Amino acid sequence: MGANRDPASLEGYRPFPEERTAAYRDEGYWRDTTFHGLVDDRAATTPDATAVVGPDRELTYAELASNSRSLADALRARGVAPNERVLFQLPNCVEFLEAFFACSRLGAIPVMALPRHREAEVRHLLDLFDATAYVTAGDRYDMGFDFVGLVDDLTGEFAHLETHVAVTESGDGLPDGWLDFATLREEPTEGGVDGVDVAPTDPGVMLLSGGTTGMPKGIPRTHNDYLFQWEHMAAAAGVEDDWVAFPSVPIGHNASLNCIVGAAFWAGATVAVEPVLKPGALLELIERVGGTYSLPIPTQLIDLLEHPDVDEYDLSSLEVLVSGGQKVPPRVVRECVDRWDVGFCNIFGMAEGPLVCSRPDDDVEVQAETVGRPIADAAEVRVVDMDREAEVPDGTTGELSVRGPGYFTGYFRNEEENEENFDDDGWFYTEDVLARREDGNYQVFGRIKDTIIRGGENIYAPGVEDVVAEHPSVANVAVVAMPDDRLGERPCAFVELAEGVESLTLDELTEFLAERGMAVFKRPERLEVRSQLPRTGVGKLDKKLLEERIAEETDAESGPV
Ligand code: AMP
C-alpha cells in the first residue's frame, strides 16, 4: 500500500500561493516561526515557567525545549526524515507534547489520529499519509484498547512504517521492533537534527476532519497559518501567562490543539493534561491544578453541569470557558456563566480553519445566542448565497466562506473535495449555514446537510434542538431528518433524559414547544428516548448515525410494499 511513493513526498499538498505568502509576511500576519521556535522563545525568556503538568510529570519550558530536542535527535537517528508523517495516537499526556515539538524540530509532520479511531481509520491514515512512524500508548496509559497489538499486526502491510514507539512504564513486554518512548528520548545520538532547517511555510501538522461515517480527510496546517490562529485565539480569550489551560477533548483535535494548547503556549501559560476525559476526572483536575481555561464540547458541559458532585469541587479558578464544535444550547451558556462566573467564548471552529467566537466580556446575550466575531481582523470571512455567487446581506442566512492567513489551502491528496469546496480565488466554502447579525456577531444555523426539508419548508435542526434542550427533562438532544413518503423528510428528536427523569412523551414535548411558540412544521414528529446517544470520535453527538438508524427503523416499520 502506498509502497511506491517516497514517504517524504508532499505530492497532493497545495501550498499557499506565493502572492498570498508575500502579503501575509508584509502585513506581519505571519511571523515566520515554527512550533518548536515558539517553545524555544519561551524557554529563552521564561525557562523556569511550567509548560506542562501531567498526573505524575511536569516540565518547564526549558525542559520541554530540551526533551523535544533529544527526542527529535533520536527519531532522526532512527531514520525519520523531514516531511515524513508520524501517526500519533495518544491520550492527553506530557509525552504527546514532547513528541509534537520533537516532530516540529525535525521537520516531520504529526498526524493527529484520535484515541477513538480503530483499525479501519488507522489503516486508512497509514496509507493516506505513508506514515513512517507511529507513536502510541503502551502500559503507561490505559486507552482501553491495544493499539500496540493492532499496529504490530499491520506492520507487514505498510512497508514504509519502520519506527514504532509506545509510552510504557518500563519498556517490558513490547513486541520486537518497538521502542519505549522514554528510552528513545534518552538514547545518545550523533548529529541528530543539526542542520535540519524547517520552513514555517511548510505543513507542521496534519489535522483530521471529523468525518463520522466517511474516513477522516487530511488537513495540512503550516506553522505560519496555525501559529497565526494560536496567537489570535490567545488574544480573543484573553489568555494570561499565569493561566492553567486544560484540554477537555483529545489534544489531537483542533479544539484542544489550537484553542487551548496552542493559545496557552503562545501566551506562555501552563497546559495541564489529564488522560481521562470523564466529567469526574475533569472536575478533579480543575480543583487540583487550579484550572483556568478550557474548551469542553457542549455534551461535556452538560455532563459537568449535571454531575451529581459538581458542587463538592472548588471551581473558583475558572476564568474562561470556550465551547463549540456543535451548537451550544443557549441555556447551557447561561447556566455556566451564572454558576461559575466565567467569561464565555461560544466558538465556531473547524480543523480547516474558521474561528469565530464571542469574547469573555461580551454581553451574555451575545455569548448565548451567537458565535461572536472572527478572531482576527485579517481573516476574510463572508456569508454567501447557496449558489456561491454573491454575499448575502446581514441578517440573511447563507454559506460561510473564508480565506486568509489562518486557514488551510486544501485537503491532502483529495483533489475531488478541493475542487468542490474551493474556488479559483482560494475561497473555501464550509458547507455551514450562518448569518451575520447587524451588530457584527454571527449565528450558526447548522450544516447545509443539517437542514430538514419538510414538504418544501426548510427546518434548521440546531434551531429546534436549542428549544427542545430547554425542556427541563432533556439533557441532550439531536434532531434529525426521518424519511417520509409524502413530505420527503420530517423531524425526529433523539433525547437523553436529565438526571433522575424517568420519561418524556412526544405529547409533553409538543406541548412545551407550542408554549414556546415554535412553528408547527418545525416540531419533531417522533421522539426517541435513549439512555446514551452515540458520540463521534471527539464526543460530539453523532447525528449521521442517528439519521441512518431512524431511516432503517421507519423502513422496517413500513414493512414490505
Ligand atoms: P471538526 O471537523 O470536528 O473540526 O468540526 C467542524 C464542524 O463542527 C463545523 O463545520 C460545524 O459544522 C461544526 N461546528 C463547529 N462549531 C460549531 C458551533 N459553535 N455551532 C454549530 N456547529 C459548529
Coordinates of N, CA and C in Angstrom, one line a residue, residues 279-411:
P279 N -16.2 13.4 33.1 CA -16.6 14.6 33.9 C -15.9 14.6 35.3
G280 N -16.0 13.5 36.0 CA -15.4 13.5 37.3 C -13.9 13.8 37.3
A281 N -13.2 13.2 36.4 CA -11.7 13.4 36.3 C -11.5 14.9 35.9
L282 N -12.3 15.5 35.1 CA -12.1 16.9 34.7 C -12.3 17.8 35.9
L283 N -13.4 17.5 36.7 CA -13.7 18.3 37.9 C -12.5 18.2 38.9
E284 N -12.0 17.0 39.1 CA -10.9 16.8 40.0 C -9.6 17.6 39.5
L285 N -9.4 17.5 38.2 CA -8.3 18.2 37.6 C -8.4 19.8 37.8
I286 N -9.5 20.3 37.6 CA -9.7 21.8 37.8 C -9.3 22.2 39.2
E287 N -9.8 21.4 40.2 CA -9.5 21.7 41.6 C -8.0 21.5 41.9
R288 N -7.5 20.4 41.4 CA -6.1 20.0 41.7 C -5.1 21.0 41.1
V289 N -5.3 21.5 39.9 CA -4.3 22.3 39.2 C -4.7 23.8 39.2
G290 N -5.9 24.1 39.7 CA -6.4 25.5 39.6 C -6.7 25.8 38.1
G291 N -7.4 25.0 37.4 CA -7.6 25.1 36.0 C -8.4 26.4 35.7
T292 N -7.9 27.2 34.7 CA -8.4 28.5 34.4 C -9.2 28.5 33.1
Y293 N -8.8 27.6 32.2 CA -9.3 27.9 30.8 C -9.4 26.5 30.0
S294 N -10.5 26.3 29.4 CA -10.7 25.0 28.7 C -11.7 25.1 27.6
L295 N -11.8 24.1 26.7 CA -12.8 24.0 25.7 C -13.5 22.6 25.8
P296 N -14.5 22.5 26.7 CA -15.3 21.3 26.6 C -16.3 21.5 25.5
I297 N -16.7 20.4 24.8 CA -17.7 20.5 23.8 C -19.1 20.5 24.6
P298 N -20.2 20.9 23.9 CA -21.4 21.1 24.7 C -21.9 19.8 25.5
T299 N -21.7 18.6 24.9 CA -22.1 17.5 25.7 C -21.3 17.4 27.0
Q300 N -20.1 17.7 26.9 CA -19.3 17.7 28.2 C -19.7 18.8 29.2
L301 N -20.0 19.9 28.7 CA -20.5 21.0 29.6 C -21.8 20.5 30.3
I302 N -22.6 19.9 29.5 CA -23.9 19.4 30.1 C -23.6 18.3 31.2
D303 N -22.6 17.4 30.9 CA -22.2 16.4 31.8 C -21.7 17.1 33.1
L304 N -20.9 18.1 32.9 CA -20.3 18.8 34.1 C -21.4 19.4 34.9
L305 N -22.2 20.2 34.2 CA -23.3 20.9 35.0 C -24.2 19.9 35.7
E306 N -24.4 18.7 35.1 CA -25.3 17.8 35.7 C -24.6 16.8 36.7
H307 N -23.3 16.9 36.8 CA -22.6 15.9 37.6 C -23.1 15.9 39.0
P308 N -23.5 14.8 39.6 CA -24.1 14.8 41.0 C -23.2 15.5 42.0
D309 N -21.8 15.5 41.8 CA -21.0 16.0 42.9 C -20.4 17.4 42.5
V310 N -20.9 18.0 41.4 CA -20.3 19.2 40.9 C -20.0 20.3 42.0
D311 N -21.0 20.4 42.9 CA -20.9 21.4 43.9 C -19.9 21.1 45.0
E312 N -19.4 19.9 45.0 CA -18.3 19.5 46.0 C -17.0 20.0 45.6
Y313 N -16.8 20.4 44.3 CA -15.5 20.8 43.9 C -15.3 22.3 43.9
D314 N -14.1 22.8 44.2 CA -13.8 24.2 44.1 C -13.4 24.5 42.7
L315 N -14.3 25.2 42.0 CA -14.0 25.5 40.6 C -13.8 27.0 40.4
S316 N -13.5 27.7 41.5 CA -13.4 29.1 41.5 C -12.2 29.7 40.7
S317 N -11.3 28.7 40.3 CA -10.1 29.2 39.5 C -10.5 29.4 38.0
L318 N -11.7 28.9 37.6 CA -12.1 29.0 36.2 C -12.3 30.5 35.8
E319 N -11.7 30.9 34.7 CA -11.8 32.2 34.2 C -12.6 32.3 32.9
V320 N -12.2 31.4 32.0 CA -12.9 31.5 30.7 C -13.2 30.1 30.2
L321 N -14.4 29.8 29.8 CA -14.7 28.6 29.1 C -15.1 28.9 27.7
V322 N -14.6 28.0 26.8 CA -14.9 28.1 25.4 C -15.7 26.8 25.1
S323 N -16.7 26.9 24.2 CA -17.3 25.7 23.8 C -17.9 25.9 22.4
G324 N -18.0 24.8 21.7 CA -18.4 24.8 20.3 C -18.1 23.4 19.7
G325 N -18.0 23.4 18.4 CA -17.8 22.2 17.7 C -19.1 21.6 17.3
Q326 N -20.1 22.0 18.0 CA -21.5 21.6 17.8 C -22.3 22.8 18.4
K327 N -23.5 23.0 18.0 CA -24.3 24.1 18.6 C -24.3 24.0 20.1
V328 N -24.0 25.1 20.7 CA -24.0 25.2 22.2 C -25.4 25.7 22.6
P329 N -26.2 24.9 23.3 CA -27.6 25.4 23.6 C -27.5 26.6 24.5
P330 N -28.2 27.7 24.1 CA -28.1 28.9 24.9 C -28.3 28.8 26.4
R331 N -29.2 27.8 26.8 CA -29.4 27.7 28.2 C -28.1 27.2 28.9
V332 N -27.3 26.4 28.2 CA -26.1 25.9 28.8 C -25.1 27.0 29.0
V333 N -25.0 27.9 28.0 CA -24.1 29.1 28.2 C -24.5 29.9 29.4
R334 N -25.8 30.2 29.5 CA -26.3 31.0 30.6 C -26.0 30.3 31.9
E335 N -26.2 29.0 32.0 CA -26.0 28.3 33.2 C -24.5 28.3 33.6
C336 N -23.6 28.1 32.7 CA -22.2 28.2 33.0 C -21.8 29.5 33.6
V337 N -22.3 30.6 32.9 CA -22.0 31.9 33.3 C -22.5 32.2 34.7
D338 N -23.8 31.8 34.9 CA -24.4 32.0 36.2 C -23.7 31.3 37.3
R339 N -23.4 30.0 37.0 CA -22.9 29.1 38.1 C -21.5 29.4 38.4
W340 N -20.7 29.6 37.4 CA -19.2 29.6 37.6 C -18.6 31.0 37.4
D341 N -19.5 32.0 37.0 CA -19.0 33.3 36.8 C -17.8 33.4 35.9
V342 N -17.9 32.7 34.7 CA -16.8 32.7 33.8 C -17.1 33.6 32.6
G343 N -16.1 34.0 31.9 CA -16.3 34.6 30.6 C -16.5 33.5 29.6
F344 N -17.4 33.7 28.6 CA -17.8 32.5 27.8 C -17.5 32.9 26.3
C345 N -16.6 32.0 25.7 CA -16.4 32.1 24.3 C -17.2 31.1 23.5
N346 N -18.3 31.4 23.0 CA -19.1 30.5 22.1 C -18.4 30.5 20.8
I347 N -17.9 29.4 20.4 CA -16.9 29.4 19.3 C -17.5 28.5 18.1
F348 N -17.2 29.0 16.9 CA -17.5 28.2 15.7 C -16.1 27.9 15.1
G349 N -15.7 26.7 15.2 CA -14.4 26.3 14.8 C -14.4 25.1 13.9
M350 N -13.4 24.9 13.1 CA -13.2 23.7 12.4 C -11.8 23.5 12.1
A351 N -11.3 22.2 11.9 CA -9.9 22.0 11.7 C -9.4 22.7 10.5
E352 N -10.2 22.9 9.5 CA -9.8 23.6 8.3 C -9.5 25.1 8.6
G353 N -10.0 25.6 9.7 CA -9.6 27.0 10.0 C -10.5 27.9 10.6
P354 N -11.8 28.0 10.1 CA -12.6 29.2 10.6 C -12.7 29.2 12.1
L355 N -12.5 30.4 12.6 CA -12.7 30.6 14.1 C -13.4 31.9 14.3
V356 N -14.6 31.8 14.7 CA -15.4 33.0 15.0 C -15.8 32.7 16.5
C357 N -15.7 33.7 17.4 CA -16.1 33.4 18.7 C -16.5 34.7 19.5
S358 N -17.4 34.5 20.4 CA -17.8 35.5 21.3 C -16.6 35.8 22.3
R359 N -16.5 36.9 22.9 CA -15.4 37.3 23.8 C -15.9 37.2 25.2
P360 N -14.9 36.9 26.1 CA -15.3 36.7 27.5 C -16.1 37.9 28.1
D361 N -15.8 39.2 27.6 CA -16.5 40.3 28.2 C -17.7 40.7 27.4
D362 N -18.1 39.9 26.4 CA -19.4 40.3 25.7 C -20.6 40.1 26.6
D363 N -21.7 40.7 26.3 CA -22.9 40.5 27.0 C -23.3 39.1 26.9
V364 N -24.0 38.5 27.9 CA -24.3 37.1 27.9 C -25.3 36.8 26.7
E365 N -26.1 37.8 26.3 CA -27.0 37.5 25.2 C -26.1 37.2 23.9
V366 N -25.1 37.9 23.7 CA -24.2 37.6 22.6 C -23.5 36.2 22.7
Q367 N -23.1 35.9 23.9 CA -22.4 34.6 24.2 C -23.4 33.5 24.0
A368 N -24.6 33.7 24.4 CA -25.6 32.5 24.3 C -26.2 32.4 22.9
E369 N -26.4 33.5 22.3 CA -27.2 33.4 21.0 C -26.4 33.4 19.8
T370 N -25.1 33.8 19.9 CA -24.3 33.9 18.7 C -22.9 33.3 18.9
V371 N -22.1 33.2 17.8 CA -20.7 32.7 18.0 C -19.8 33.9 17.8
G372 N -20.2 35.1 18.0 CA -19.4 36.2 18.0 C -18.8 36.6 16.7
R373 N -17.5 37.0 16.7 CA -16.9 37.6 15.6 C -15.6 36.9 15.2
P374 N -15.1 37.1 14.0 CA -13.8 36.4 13.7 C -12.7 36.7 14.7
I375 N -11.8 35.8 14.9 CA -10.8 36.0 16.0 C -9.8 37.1 15.5
A376 N -9.7 37.3 14.2 CA -8.7 38.3 13.7 C -9.3 39.1 12.6
D377 N -8.9 40.4 12.6 CA -9.4 41.3 11.5 C -8.9 40.8 10.2
A378 N -7.7 40.2 10.1 CA -7.1 39.8 8.9 C -7.9 38.6 8.2
A379 N -8.7 37.9 9.0 CA -9.5 36.8 8.5 C -10.5 37.3 7.5
E380 N -10.5 36.7 6.3 CA -11.6 37.1 5.4 C -12.7 36.2 5.5
V381 N -13.8 36.7 6.0 CA -15.0 35.9 6.3 C -16.2 36.5 5.7
R382 N -17.0 35.7 4.9 CA -18.2 36.2 4.3 C -19.3 35.1 4.3
V383 N -20.5 35.6 4.2 CA -21.7 34.6 4.1 C -22.2 34.8 2.7
V384 N -22.3 33.7 1.9 CA -22.7 33.8 0.5 C -24.0 33.0 0.3
D385 N -24.6 33.3 -0.9 CA -25.8 32.6 -1.2 C -25.5 31.2 -1.6
M386 N -26.6 30.4 -1.7 CA -26.3 28.9 -1.9 C -25.8 28.6 -3.3
D387 N -25.8 29.6 -4.2 CA -25.1 29.3 -5.5 C -23.6 29.7 -5.4
R388 N -23.2 30.2 -4.2 CA -21.8 30.6 -4.0 C -21.5 31.8 -5.0
E389 N -22.4 32.6 -5.2 CA -22.1 33.7 -6.2 C -22.0 35.1 -5.5
A390 N -22.8 35.4 -4.6 CA -22.8 36.7 -4.0 C -22.9 36.7 -2.5
E391 N -22.4 37.7 -1.9 CA -22.5 37.8 -0.4 C -24.0 38.2 -0.1
V392 N -24.5 37.6 1.0 CA -25.9 38.0 1.3 C -25.9 39.1 2.3
P393 N -27.0 39.9 2.4 CA -27.0 41.0 3.4 C -27.0 40.5 4.8
D394 N -26.6 41.3 5.8 CA -26.7 41.0 7.2 C -28.1 40.5 7.5
G395 N -28.2 39.6 8.4 CA -29.5 39.1 8.8 C -30.0 38.0 7.9
T396 N -29.3 37.6 6.9 CA -29.8 36.6 5.9 C -28.8 35.4 6.1
T397 N -29.4 34.2 6.0 CA -28.6 33.0 6.1 C -27.9 32.7 4.8
G398 N -26.8 32.1 4.9 CA -26.0 31.7 3.7 C -24.9 30.8 4.1
E399 N -24.1 30.4 3.1 CA -22.9 29.5 3.4 C -21.7 30.4 3.9
L400 N -21.1 29.9 4.9 CA -19.8 30.6 5.4 C -18.7 30.3 4.4
S401 N -18.0 31.3 4.0 CA -16.9 31.1 3.1 C -15.7 31.9 3.7
V402 N -14.5 31.4 3.6 CA -13.3 32.0 4.3 C -12.1 31.9 3.4
R403 N -11.2 32.8 3.7 CA -9.8 32.8 3.1 C -9.0 33.7 4.0
G404 N -7.7 33.4 4.1 CA -6.9 34.3 4.9 C -5.6 33.6 5.5
P405 N -4.9 34.4 6.3 CA -3.6 33.9 6.8 C -3.8 32.7 7.9
G406 N -5.0 32.4 8.3 CA -5.1 31.4 9.3 C -5.9 30.2 8.8
Y407 N -6.1 30.0 7.5 CA -6.9 28.9 7.0 C -6.1 28.0 6.2
F408 N -6.5 26.8 6.1 CA -5.8 25.8 5.3 C -6.1 26.1 3.8
T409 N -5.3 25.4 2.9 CA -5.4 25.7 1.5 C -5.9 24.5 0.7
G410 N -6.2 23.4 1.4 CA -6.8 22.2 0.7 C -6.5 20.9 1.4
Y411 N -7.4 20.0 1.2 CA -7.2 18.6 1.8 C -6.0 17.9 1.2

